[in-house]
PDB file of C-alpha atoms in Angstrom:
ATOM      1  CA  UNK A   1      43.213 -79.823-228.114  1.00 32.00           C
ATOM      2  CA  UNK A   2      41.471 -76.614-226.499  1.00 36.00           C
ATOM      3  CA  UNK A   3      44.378 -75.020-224.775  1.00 37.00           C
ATOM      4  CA  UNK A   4      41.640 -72.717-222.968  1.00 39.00           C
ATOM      5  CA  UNK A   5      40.081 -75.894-221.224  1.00 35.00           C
ATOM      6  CA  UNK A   6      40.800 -77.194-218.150  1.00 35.00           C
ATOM      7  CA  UNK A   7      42.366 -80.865-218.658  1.00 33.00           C
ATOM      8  CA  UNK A   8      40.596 -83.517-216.571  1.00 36.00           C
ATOM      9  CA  UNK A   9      42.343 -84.339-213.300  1.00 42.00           C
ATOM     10  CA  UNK A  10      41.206 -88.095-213.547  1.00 41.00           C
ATOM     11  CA  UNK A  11      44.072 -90.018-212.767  1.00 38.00           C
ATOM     12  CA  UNK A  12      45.124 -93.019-215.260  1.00 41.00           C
ATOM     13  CA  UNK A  13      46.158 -96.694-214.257  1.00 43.00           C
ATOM     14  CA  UNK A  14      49.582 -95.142-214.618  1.00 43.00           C
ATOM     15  CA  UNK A  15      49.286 -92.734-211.647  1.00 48.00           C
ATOM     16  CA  UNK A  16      48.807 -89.322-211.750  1.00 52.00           C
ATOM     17  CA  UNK A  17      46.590 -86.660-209.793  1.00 52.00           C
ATOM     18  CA  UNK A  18      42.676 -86.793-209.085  1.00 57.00           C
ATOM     19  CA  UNK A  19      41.571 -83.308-207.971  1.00 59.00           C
ATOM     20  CA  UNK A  20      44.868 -82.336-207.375  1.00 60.00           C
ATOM     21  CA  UNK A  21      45.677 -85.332-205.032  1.00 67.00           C
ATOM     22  CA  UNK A  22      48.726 -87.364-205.971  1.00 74.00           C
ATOM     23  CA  UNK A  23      48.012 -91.224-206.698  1.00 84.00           C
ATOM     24  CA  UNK A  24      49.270 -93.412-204.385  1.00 91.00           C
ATOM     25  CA  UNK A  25      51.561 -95.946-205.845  1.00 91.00           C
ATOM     26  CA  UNK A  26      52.535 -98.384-203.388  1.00 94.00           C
ATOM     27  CA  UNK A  27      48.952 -99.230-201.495  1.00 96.00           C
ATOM     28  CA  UNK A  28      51.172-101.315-199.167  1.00 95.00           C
ATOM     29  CA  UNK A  29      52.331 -97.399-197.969  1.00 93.00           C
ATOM     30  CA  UNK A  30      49.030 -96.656-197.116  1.00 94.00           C
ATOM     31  CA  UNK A  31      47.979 -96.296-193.355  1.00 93.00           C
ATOM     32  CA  UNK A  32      45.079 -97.966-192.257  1.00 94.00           C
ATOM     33  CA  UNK A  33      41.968 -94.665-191.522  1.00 94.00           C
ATOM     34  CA  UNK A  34      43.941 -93.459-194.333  1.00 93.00           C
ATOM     35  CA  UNK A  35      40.663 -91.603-196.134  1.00 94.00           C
ATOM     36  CA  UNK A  36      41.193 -92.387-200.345  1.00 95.00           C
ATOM     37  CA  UNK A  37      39.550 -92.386-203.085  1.00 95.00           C
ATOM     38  CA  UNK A  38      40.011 -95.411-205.685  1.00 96.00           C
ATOM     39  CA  UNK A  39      39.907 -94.812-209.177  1.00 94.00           C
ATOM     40  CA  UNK A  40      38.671 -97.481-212.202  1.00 93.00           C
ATOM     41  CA  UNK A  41      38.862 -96.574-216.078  1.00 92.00           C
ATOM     42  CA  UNK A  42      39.182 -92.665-215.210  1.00 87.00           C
ATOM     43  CA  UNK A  43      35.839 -93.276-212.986  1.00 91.00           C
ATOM     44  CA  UNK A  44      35.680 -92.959-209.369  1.00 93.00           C
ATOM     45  CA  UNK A  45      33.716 -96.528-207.633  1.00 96.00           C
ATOM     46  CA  UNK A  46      34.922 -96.011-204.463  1.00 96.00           C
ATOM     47  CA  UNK A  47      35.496 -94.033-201.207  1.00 95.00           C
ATOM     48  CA  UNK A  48      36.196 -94.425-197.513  1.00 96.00           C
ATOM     49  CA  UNK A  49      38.964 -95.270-194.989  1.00 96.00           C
ATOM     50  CA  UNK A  50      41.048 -97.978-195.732  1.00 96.00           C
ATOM     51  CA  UNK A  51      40.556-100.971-192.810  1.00 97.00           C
ATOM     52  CA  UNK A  52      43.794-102.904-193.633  1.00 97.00           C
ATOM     53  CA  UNK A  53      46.002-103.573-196.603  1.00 97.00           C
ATOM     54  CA  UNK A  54      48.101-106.718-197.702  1.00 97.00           C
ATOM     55  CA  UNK A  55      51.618-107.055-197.009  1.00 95.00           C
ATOM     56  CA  UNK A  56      52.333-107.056-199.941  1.00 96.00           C
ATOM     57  CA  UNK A  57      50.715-103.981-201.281  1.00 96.00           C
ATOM     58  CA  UNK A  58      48.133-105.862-203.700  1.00 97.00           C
ATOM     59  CA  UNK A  59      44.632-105.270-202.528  1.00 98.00           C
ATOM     60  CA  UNK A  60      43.323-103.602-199.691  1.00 98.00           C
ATOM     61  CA  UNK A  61      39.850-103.390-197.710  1.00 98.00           C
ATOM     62  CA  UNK A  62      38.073-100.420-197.508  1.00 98.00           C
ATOM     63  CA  UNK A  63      35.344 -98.963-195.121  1.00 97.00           C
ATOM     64  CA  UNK A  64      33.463 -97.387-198.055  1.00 96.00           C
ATOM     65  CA  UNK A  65      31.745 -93.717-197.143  1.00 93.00           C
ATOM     66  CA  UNK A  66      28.484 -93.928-198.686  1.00 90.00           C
ATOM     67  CA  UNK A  67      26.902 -96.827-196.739  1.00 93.00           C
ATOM     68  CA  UNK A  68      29.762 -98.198-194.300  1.00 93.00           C
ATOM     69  CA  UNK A  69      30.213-101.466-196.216  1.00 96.00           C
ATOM     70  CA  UNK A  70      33.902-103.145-196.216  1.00 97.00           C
ATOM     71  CA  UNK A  71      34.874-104.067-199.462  1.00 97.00           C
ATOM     72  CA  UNK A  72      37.816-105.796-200.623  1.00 98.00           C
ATOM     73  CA  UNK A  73      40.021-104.198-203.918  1.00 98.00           C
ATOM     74  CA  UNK A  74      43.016-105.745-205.737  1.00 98.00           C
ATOM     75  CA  UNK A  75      44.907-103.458-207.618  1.00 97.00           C
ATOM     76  CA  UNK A  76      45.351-105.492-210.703  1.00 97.00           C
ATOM     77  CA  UNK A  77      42.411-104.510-211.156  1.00 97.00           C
ATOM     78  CA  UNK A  78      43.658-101.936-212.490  1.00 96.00           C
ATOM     79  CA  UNK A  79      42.544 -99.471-209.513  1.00 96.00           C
ATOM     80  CA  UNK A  80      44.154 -96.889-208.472  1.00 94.00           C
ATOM     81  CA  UNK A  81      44.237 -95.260-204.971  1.00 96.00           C
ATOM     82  CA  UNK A  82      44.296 -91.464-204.632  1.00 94.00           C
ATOM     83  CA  UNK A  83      44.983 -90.066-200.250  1.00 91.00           C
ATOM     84  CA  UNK A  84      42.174 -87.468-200.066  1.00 88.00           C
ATOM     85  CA  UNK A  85      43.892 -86.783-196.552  1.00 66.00           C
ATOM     86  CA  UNK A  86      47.596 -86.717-195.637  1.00 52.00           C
ATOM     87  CA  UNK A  87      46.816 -88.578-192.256  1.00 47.00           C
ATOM     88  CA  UNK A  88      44.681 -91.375-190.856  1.00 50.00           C
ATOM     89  CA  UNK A  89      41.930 -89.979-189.358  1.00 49.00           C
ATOM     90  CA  UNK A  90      40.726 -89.967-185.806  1.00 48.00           C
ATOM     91  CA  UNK A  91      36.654 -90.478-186.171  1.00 47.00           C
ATOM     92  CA  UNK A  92      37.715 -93.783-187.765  1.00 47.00           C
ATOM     93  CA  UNK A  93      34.612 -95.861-187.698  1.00 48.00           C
ATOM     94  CA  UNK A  94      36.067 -99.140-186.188  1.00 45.00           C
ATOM     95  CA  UNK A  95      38.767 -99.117-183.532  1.00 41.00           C
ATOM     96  CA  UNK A  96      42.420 -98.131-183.885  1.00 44.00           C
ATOM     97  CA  UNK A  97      44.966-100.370-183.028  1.00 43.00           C
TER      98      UNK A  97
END
């Protein structure tokens, strides 16, 4: 290993940091307008605001930022969820409640 090299801050189905962002372990923890990223195999394929999440912490619906789709993820999937800001946002693009 080049100890002059940056390491990659990907972060692993085991949790761990994506540009410096902590992963998010429980997704039932996460707010809904929460902004996140979700990582896949050390690959980013998605972000957006999340619109809701299951009770129960297994899967949650996104508002994805590229083309304002909702999308559905289940993280057995072995996704991971990384906040890229520590608060739900206001400019949410469907209504609070």
């Amino acid at each position: 290993m080049d100890i002059d090299r940056p390491m990659s801050p990907i972060t692993t189905r085991t949790g761990g940091s994506f540009h410096g962002k902590q992963s998010v372990m429980n997704w039932g923890r996460i707010q809904r307008g929460t902004q996140i990223a979700l990582i896949q195999d050390c690959q980013r394929i998605a972000s957006g605001w999340v619109d809701d999440v299951m009770p129960d912490g297994s899967g949650l619906w996104l508002i994805q930022q590229d083309d304002g789709e909702r999308r559905f993820f289940l993280k057995v999937d072995g996704i991971s969820a990384v906040r890229l800001q520590g608060m739900p946002c206001g400019g949410l693009p469907f209504p609070k409640t």
